[in-house]
mmCIF file of C-alpha atoms in Angstrom:
data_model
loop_
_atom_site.group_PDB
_atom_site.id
_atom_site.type_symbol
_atom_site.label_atom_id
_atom_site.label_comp_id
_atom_site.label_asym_id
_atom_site.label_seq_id
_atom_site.Cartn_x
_atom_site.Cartn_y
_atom_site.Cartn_z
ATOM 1 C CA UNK A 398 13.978 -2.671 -0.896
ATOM 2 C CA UNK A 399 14.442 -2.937 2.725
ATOM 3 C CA UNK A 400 12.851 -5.902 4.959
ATOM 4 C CA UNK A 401 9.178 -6.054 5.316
ATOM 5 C CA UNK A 402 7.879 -4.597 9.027
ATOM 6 C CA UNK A 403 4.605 -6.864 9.537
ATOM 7 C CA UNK A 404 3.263 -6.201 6.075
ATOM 8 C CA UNK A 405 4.648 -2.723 5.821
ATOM 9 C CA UNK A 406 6.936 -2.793 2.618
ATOM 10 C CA UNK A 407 9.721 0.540 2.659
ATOM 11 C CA UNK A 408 11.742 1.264 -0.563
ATOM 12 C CA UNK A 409 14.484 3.991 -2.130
ATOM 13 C CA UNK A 410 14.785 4.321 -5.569
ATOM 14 C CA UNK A 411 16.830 6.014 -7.952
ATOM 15 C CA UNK A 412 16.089 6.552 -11.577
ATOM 16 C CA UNK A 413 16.182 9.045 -14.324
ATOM 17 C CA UNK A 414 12.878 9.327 -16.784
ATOM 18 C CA UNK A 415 9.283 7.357 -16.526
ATOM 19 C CA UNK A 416 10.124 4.939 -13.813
ATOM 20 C CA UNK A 417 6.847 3.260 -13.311
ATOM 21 C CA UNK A 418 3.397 2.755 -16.096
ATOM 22 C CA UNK A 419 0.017 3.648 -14.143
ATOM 23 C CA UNK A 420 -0.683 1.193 -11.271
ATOM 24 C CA UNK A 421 -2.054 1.320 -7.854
ATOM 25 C CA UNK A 422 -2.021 -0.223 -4.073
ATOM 26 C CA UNK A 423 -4.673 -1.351 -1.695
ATOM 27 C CA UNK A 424 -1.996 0.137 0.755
ATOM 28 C CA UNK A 425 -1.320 3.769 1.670
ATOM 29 C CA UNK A 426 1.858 4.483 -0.299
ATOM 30 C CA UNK A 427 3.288 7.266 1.897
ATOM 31 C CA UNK A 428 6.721 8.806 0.492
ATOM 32 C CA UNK A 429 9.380 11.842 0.795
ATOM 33 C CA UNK A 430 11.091 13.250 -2.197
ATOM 34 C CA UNK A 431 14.946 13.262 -1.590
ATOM 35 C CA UNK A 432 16.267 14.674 -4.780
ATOM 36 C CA UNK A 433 15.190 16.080 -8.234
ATOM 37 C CA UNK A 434 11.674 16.267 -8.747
ATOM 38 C CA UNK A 435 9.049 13.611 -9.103
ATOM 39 C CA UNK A 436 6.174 14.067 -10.929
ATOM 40 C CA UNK A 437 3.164 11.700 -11.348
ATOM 41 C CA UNK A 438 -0.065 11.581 -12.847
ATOM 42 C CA UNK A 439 -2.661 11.426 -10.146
ATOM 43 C CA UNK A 440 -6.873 11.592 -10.369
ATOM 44 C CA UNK A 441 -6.325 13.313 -13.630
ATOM 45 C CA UNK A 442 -3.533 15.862 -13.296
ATOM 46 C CA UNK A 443 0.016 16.168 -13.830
ATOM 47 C CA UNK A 444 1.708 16.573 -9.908
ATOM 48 C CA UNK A 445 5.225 17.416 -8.823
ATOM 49 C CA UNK A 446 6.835 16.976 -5.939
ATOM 50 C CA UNK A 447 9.954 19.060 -5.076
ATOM 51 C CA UNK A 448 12.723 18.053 -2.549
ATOM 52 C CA UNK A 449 11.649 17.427 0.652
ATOM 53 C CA UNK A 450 7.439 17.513 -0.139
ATOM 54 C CA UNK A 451 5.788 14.180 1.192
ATOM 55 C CA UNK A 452 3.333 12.145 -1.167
ATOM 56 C CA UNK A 453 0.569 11.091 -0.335
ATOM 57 C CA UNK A 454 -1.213 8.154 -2.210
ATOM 58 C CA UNK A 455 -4.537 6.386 -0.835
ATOM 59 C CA UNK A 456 -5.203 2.779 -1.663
ATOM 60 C CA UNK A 457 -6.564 1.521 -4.865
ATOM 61 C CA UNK A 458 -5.636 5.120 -6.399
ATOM 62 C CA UNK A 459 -4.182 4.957 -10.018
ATOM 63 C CA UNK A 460 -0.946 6.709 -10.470
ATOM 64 C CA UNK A 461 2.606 6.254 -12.032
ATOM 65 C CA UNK A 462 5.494 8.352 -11.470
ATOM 66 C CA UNK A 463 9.141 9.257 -13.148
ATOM 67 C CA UNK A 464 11.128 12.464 -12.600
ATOM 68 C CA UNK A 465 10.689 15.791 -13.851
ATOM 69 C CA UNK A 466 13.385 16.726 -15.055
ATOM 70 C CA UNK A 467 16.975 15.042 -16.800
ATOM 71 C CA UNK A 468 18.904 15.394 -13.109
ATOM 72 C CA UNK A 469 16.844 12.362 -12.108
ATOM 73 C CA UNK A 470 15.235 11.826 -8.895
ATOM 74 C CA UNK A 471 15.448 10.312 -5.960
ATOM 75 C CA UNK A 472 12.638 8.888 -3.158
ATOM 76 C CA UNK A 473 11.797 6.950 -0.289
ATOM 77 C CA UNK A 474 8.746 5.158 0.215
ATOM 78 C CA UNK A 475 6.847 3.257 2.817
ATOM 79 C CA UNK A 476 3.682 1.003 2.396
ATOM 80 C CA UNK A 477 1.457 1.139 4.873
ATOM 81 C CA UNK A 478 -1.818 -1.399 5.062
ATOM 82 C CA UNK A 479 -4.796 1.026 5.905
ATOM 83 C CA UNK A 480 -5.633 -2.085 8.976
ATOM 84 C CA UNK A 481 -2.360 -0.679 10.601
ATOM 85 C CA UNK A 482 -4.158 2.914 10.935
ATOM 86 C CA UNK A 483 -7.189 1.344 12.470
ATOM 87 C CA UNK A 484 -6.651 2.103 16.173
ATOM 88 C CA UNK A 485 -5.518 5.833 15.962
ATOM 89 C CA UNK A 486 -8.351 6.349 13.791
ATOM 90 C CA UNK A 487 -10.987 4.899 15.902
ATOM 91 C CA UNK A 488 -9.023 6.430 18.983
ATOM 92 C CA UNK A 489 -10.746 10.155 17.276
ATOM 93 C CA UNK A 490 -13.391 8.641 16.303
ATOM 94 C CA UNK A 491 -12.618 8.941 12.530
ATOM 95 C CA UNK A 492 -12.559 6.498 9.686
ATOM 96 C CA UNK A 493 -9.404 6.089 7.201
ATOM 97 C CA UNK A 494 -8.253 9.511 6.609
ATOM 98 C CA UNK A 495 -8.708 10.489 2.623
ATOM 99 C CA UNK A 496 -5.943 13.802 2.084
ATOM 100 C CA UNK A 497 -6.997 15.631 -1.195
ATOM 101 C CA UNK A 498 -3.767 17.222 -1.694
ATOM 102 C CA UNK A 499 -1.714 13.975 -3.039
ATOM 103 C CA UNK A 500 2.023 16.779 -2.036
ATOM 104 C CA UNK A 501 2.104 18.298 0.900
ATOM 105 C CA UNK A 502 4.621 20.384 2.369
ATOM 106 C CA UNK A 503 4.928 18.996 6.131
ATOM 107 C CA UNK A 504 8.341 18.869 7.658
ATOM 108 C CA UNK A 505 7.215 17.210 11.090
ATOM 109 C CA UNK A 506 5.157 14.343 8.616
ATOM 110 C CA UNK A 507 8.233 13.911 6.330
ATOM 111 C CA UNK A 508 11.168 13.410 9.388
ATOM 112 C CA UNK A 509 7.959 10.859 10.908
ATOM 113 C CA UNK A 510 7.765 9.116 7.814
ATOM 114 C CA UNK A 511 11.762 9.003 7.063
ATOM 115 C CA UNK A 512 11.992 7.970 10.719
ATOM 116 C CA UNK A 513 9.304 5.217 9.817
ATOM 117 C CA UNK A 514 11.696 3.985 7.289
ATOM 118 C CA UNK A 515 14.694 4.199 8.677
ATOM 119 C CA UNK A 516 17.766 2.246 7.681
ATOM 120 C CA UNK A 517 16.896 0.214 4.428
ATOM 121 C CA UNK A 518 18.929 -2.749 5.767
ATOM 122 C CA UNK A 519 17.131 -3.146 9.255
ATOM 123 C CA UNK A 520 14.102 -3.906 10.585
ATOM 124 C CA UNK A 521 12.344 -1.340 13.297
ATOM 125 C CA UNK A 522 11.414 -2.166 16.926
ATOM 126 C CA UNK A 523 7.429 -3.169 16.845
ATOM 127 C CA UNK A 524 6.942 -0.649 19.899
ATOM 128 C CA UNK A 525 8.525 2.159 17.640
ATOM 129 C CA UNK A 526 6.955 1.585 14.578
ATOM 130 C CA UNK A 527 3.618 1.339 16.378
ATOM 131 C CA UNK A 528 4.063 4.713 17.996
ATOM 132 C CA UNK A 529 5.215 6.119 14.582
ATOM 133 C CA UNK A 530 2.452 4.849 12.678
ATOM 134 C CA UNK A 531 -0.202 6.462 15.298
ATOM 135 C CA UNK A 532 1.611 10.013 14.833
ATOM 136 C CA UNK A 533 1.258 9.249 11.039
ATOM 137 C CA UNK A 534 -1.596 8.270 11.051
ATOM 138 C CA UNK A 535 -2.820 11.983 13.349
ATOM 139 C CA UNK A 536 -1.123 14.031 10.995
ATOM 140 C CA UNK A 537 -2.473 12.549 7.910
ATOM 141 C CA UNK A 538 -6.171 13.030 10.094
ATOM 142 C CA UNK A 539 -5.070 16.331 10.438
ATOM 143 C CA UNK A 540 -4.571 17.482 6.664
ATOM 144 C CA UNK A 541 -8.067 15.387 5.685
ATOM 145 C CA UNK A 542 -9.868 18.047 7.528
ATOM 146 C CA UNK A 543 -13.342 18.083 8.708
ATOM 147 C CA UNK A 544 -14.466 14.184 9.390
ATOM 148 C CA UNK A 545 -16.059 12.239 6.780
ATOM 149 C CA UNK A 546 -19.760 10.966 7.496
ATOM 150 C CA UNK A 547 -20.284 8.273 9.415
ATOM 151 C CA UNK A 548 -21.687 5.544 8.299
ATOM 152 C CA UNK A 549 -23.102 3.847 11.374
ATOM 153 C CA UNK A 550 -21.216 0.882 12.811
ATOM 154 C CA UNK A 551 -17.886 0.164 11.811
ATOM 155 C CA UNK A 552 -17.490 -3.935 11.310
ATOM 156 C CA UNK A 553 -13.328 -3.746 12.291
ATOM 157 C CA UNK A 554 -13.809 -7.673 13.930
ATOM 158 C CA UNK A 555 -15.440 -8.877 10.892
ATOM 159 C CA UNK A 556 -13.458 -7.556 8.316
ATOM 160 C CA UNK A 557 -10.169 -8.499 10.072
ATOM 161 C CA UNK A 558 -11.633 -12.386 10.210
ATOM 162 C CA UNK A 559 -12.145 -11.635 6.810
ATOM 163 C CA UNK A 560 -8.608 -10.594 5.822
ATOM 164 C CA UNK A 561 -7.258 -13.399 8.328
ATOM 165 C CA UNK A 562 -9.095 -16.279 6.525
ATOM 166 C CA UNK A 563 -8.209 -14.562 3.210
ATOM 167 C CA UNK A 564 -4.725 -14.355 4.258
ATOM 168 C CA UNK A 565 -4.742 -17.946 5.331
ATOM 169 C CA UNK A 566 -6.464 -19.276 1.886
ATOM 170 C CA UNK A 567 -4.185 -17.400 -0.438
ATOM 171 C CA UNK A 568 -2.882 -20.503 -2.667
ATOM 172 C CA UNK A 569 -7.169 -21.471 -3.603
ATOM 173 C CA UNK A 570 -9.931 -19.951 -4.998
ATOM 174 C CA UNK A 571 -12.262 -18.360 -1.919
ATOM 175 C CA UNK A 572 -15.762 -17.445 -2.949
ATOM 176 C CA UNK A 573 -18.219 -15.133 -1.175
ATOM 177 C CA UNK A 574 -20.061 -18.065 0.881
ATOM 178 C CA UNK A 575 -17.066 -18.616 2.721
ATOM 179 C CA UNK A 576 -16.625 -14.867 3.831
ATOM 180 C CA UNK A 577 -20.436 -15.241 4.486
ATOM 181 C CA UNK A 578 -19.934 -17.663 6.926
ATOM 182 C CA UNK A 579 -16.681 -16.582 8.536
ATOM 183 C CA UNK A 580 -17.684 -13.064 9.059
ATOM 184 C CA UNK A 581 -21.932 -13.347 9.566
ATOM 185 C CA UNK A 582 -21.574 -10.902 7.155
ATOM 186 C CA UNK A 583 -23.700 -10.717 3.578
ATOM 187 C CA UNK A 584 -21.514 -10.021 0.887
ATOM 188 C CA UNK A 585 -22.796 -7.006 0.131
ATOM 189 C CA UNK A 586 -22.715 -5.377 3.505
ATOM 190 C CA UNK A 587 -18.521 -7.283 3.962
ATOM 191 C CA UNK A 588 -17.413 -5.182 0.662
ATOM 192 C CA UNK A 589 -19.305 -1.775 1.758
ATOM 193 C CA UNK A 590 -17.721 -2.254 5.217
ATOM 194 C CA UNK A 591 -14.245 -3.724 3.809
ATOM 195 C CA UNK A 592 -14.055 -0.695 1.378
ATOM 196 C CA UNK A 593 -15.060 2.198 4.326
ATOM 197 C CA UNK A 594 -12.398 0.552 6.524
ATOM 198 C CA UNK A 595 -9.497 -0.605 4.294
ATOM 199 C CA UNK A 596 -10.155 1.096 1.079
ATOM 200 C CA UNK A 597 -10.031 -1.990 -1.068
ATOM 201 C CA UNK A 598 -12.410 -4.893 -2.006
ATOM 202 C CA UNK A 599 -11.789 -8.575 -0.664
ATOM 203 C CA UNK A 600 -11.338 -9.797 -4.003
ATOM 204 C CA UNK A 601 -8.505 -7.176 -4.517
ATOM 205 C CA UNK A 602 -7.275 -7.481 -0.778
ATOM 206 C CA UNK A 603 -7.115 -11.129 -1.655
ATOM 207 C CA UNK A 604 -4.554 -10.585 -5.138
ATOM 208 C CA UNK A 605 -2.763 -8.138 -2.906
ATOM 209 C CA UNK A 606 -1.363 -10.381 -0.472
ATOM 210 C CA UNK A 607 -0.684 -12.891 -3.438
ATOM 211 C CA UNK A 608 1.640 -10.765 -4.820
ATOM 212 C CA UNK A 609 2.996 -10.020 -1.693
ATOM 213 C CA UNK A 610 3.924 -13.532 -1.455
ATOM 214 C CA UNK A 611 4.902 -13.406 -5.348
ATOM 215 C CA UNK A 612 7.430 -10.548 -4.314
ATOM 216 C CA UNK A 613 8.851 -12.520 -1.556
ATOM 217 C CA UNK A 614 9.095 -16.068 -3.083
ATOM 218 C CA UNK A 615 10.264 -13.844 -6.219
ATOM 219 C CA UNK A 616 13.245 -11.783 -4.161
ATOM 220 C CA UNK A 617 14.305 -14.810 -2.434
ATOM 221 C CA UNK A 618 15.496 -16.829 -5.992
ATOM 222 C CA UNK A 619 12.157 -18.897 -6.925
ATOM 223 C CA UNK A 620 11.313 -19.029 -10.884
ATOM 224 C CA UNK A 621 8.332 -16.545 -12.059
ATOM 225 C CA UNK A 622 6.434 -19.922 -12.780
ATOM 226 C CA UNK A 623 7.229 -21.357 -9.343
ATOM 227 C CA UNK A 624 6.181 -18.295 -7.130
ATOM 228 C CA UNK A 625 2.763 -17.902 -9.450
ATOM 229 C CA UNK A 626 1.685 -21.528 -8.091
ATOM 230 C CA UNK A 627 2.554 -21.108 -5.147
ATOM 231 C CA UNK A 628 0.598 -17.900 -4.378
ATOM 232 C CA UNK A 629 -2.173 -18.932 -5.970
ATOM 233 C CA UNK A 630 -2.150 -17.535 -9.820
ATOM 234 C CA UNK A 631 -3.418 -19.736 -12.024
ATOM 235 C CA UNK A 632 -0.193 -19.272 -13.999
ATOM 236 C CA UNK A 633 2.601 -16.914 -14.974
ATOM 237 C CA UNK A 634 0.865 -14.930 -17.332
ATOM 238 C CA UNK A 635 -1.920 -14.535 -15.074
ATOM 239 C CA UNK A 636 0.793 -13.449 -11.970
ATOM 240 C CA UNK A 637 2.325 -10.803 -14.964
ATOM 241 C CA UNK A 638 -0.747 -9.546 -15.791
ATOM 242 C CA UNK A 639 -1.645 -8.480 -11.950
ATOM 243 C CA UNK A 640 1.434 -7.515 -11.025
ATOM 244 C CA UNK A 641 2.160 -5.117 -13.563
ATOM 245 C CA UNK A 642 -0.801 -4.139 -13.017
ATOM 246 C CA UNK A 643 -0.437 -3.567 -9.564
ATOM 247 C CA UNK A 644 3.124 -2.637 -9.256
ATOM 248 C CA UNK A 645 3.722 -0.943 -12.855
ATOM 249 C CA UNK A 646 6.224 -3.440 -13.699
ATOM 250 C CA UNK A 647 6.763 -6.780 -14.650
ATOM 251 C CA UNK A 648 7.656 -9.629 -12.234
ATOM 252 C CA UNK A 649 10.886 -10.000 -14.285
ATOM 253 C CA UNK A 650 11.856 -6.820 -13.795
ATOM 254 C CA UNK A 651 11.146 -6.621 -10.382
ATOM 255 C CA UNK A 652 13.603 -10.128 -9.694
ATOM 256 C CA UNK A 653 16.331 -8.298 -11.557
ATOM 257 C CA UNK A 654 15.895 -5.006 -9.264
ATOM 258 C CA UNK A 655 16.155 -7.517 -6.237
ATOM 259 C CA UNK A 656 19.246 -9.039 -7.337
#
């Protein structure tokens, strides 16, 4: 797992058989196939993914994945939160691009993406990444076709003071008054608009960046027990049962892959 870029989590990983039980992201999980063949199930069919084919994954999309065949497989990843697509979307005039085809064969998006993650060990200049992301983020327009319909004005300031005071109030319970009041938003207009413009809920945007923390406090040595607390899970089992939910494995497996 390389260093996170501003929220944007990039990974390679190398495994032979099921590698992952069905799970899903309230990011775009964006990926290139480097060797063998993946396959993963994916809004009810089997997919595959040969060499060099880029996957594409939206957010809060069940999948899981393993490789194809007994050669094994290998694969990049990169993680990107749909807020980070934002301005090239609105730049067209579009909302979050939606791709139907979950493998595509794209050269030019697969050396952008690769380029996006980059050395696994380093961080990427913020003025690069930002210029990769809004080339991503046009090609990935590009393949979604024709533009969704509207669906009149887009809240982006209120559902980014959302996601900042979420953010901010990870480690305590939040309820819907709150988000009320921060955003002058009801809460049923905040999840329509939260779910057109990041593809999530808040509730699940909210256990999202828990784990987040989970992973980090996690990765960085802190007991199972210690990083639920502190990111806000009532307990462990309650921080196992979302992450392995989420991430298709357990947090103790995920400490001994960061080792």
């Amino acid at each position: 797992m390389a260093p996170e870029l501003a929220g944007i989590e990039r990974i390679e990983a190398r495994f032979h058989g099921k590698g992952f039980e069905p799970h899903r992201h309230d990011t775009y999980a964006l990926g290139v196939t480097m060797a063998g063949v993946q396959t993963f199930s994916y809004r009810g069919e089997a997919r595959f993914s040969p060499p060099g084919n880029v996957i594409v994954l939206h957010p809060d999309e069940m999948h899981d994945g393993g490789a194809a065949t007994e050669d094994g497989l290998t694969y990049r990843m990169i993680y990107i939160p749909p807020e980070r697509f934002l301005p090239a979307t609105a730049a067209r005039g579009r909302t979050l691009p939606f791709v139907a085809a979950p493998v595509i064969d794209d050269p030019k998006l697969a050396g952008l993406l690769l380029d996006a993650i980059g050395s696994m060990d380093a961080a990427i200049e913020p003025l690069k990444l930002d210029e990769l992301l809004g080339e991503i983020a046009g090609l990935l327009l590009d393949h979604a076709g024709a533009p969704q319909a509207k669906m009149g004005r887009l809240a982006h300031p209120e559902v980014r003071r959302a996601c900042d005071f979420l953010r901010e109030n990870l480690s305590r319970q939040v309820n819907s008054g709150e988000l009320e009041q921060v955003t002058g938003l009801d809460r049923f207009a905040l999840s329509r608009q939260f779910r057109q413009l990041l593809g999530t809920s808040p509730h699940r945007y909210l256990v999202m960046r828990r784990l987040e923390r989970a992973k980090t406090l996690i990765a960085a040595g802190e007991s199972i027990a210690e990083a639920a607390f502190a990111s806000g899970f009532a307990d462990q089992a309650h921080l196992n049962r979302h992450f392995k939910k989420a991430l298709g494995m357990t947090p103790g497996r995920f400490a001994a892959l960061a080792i």
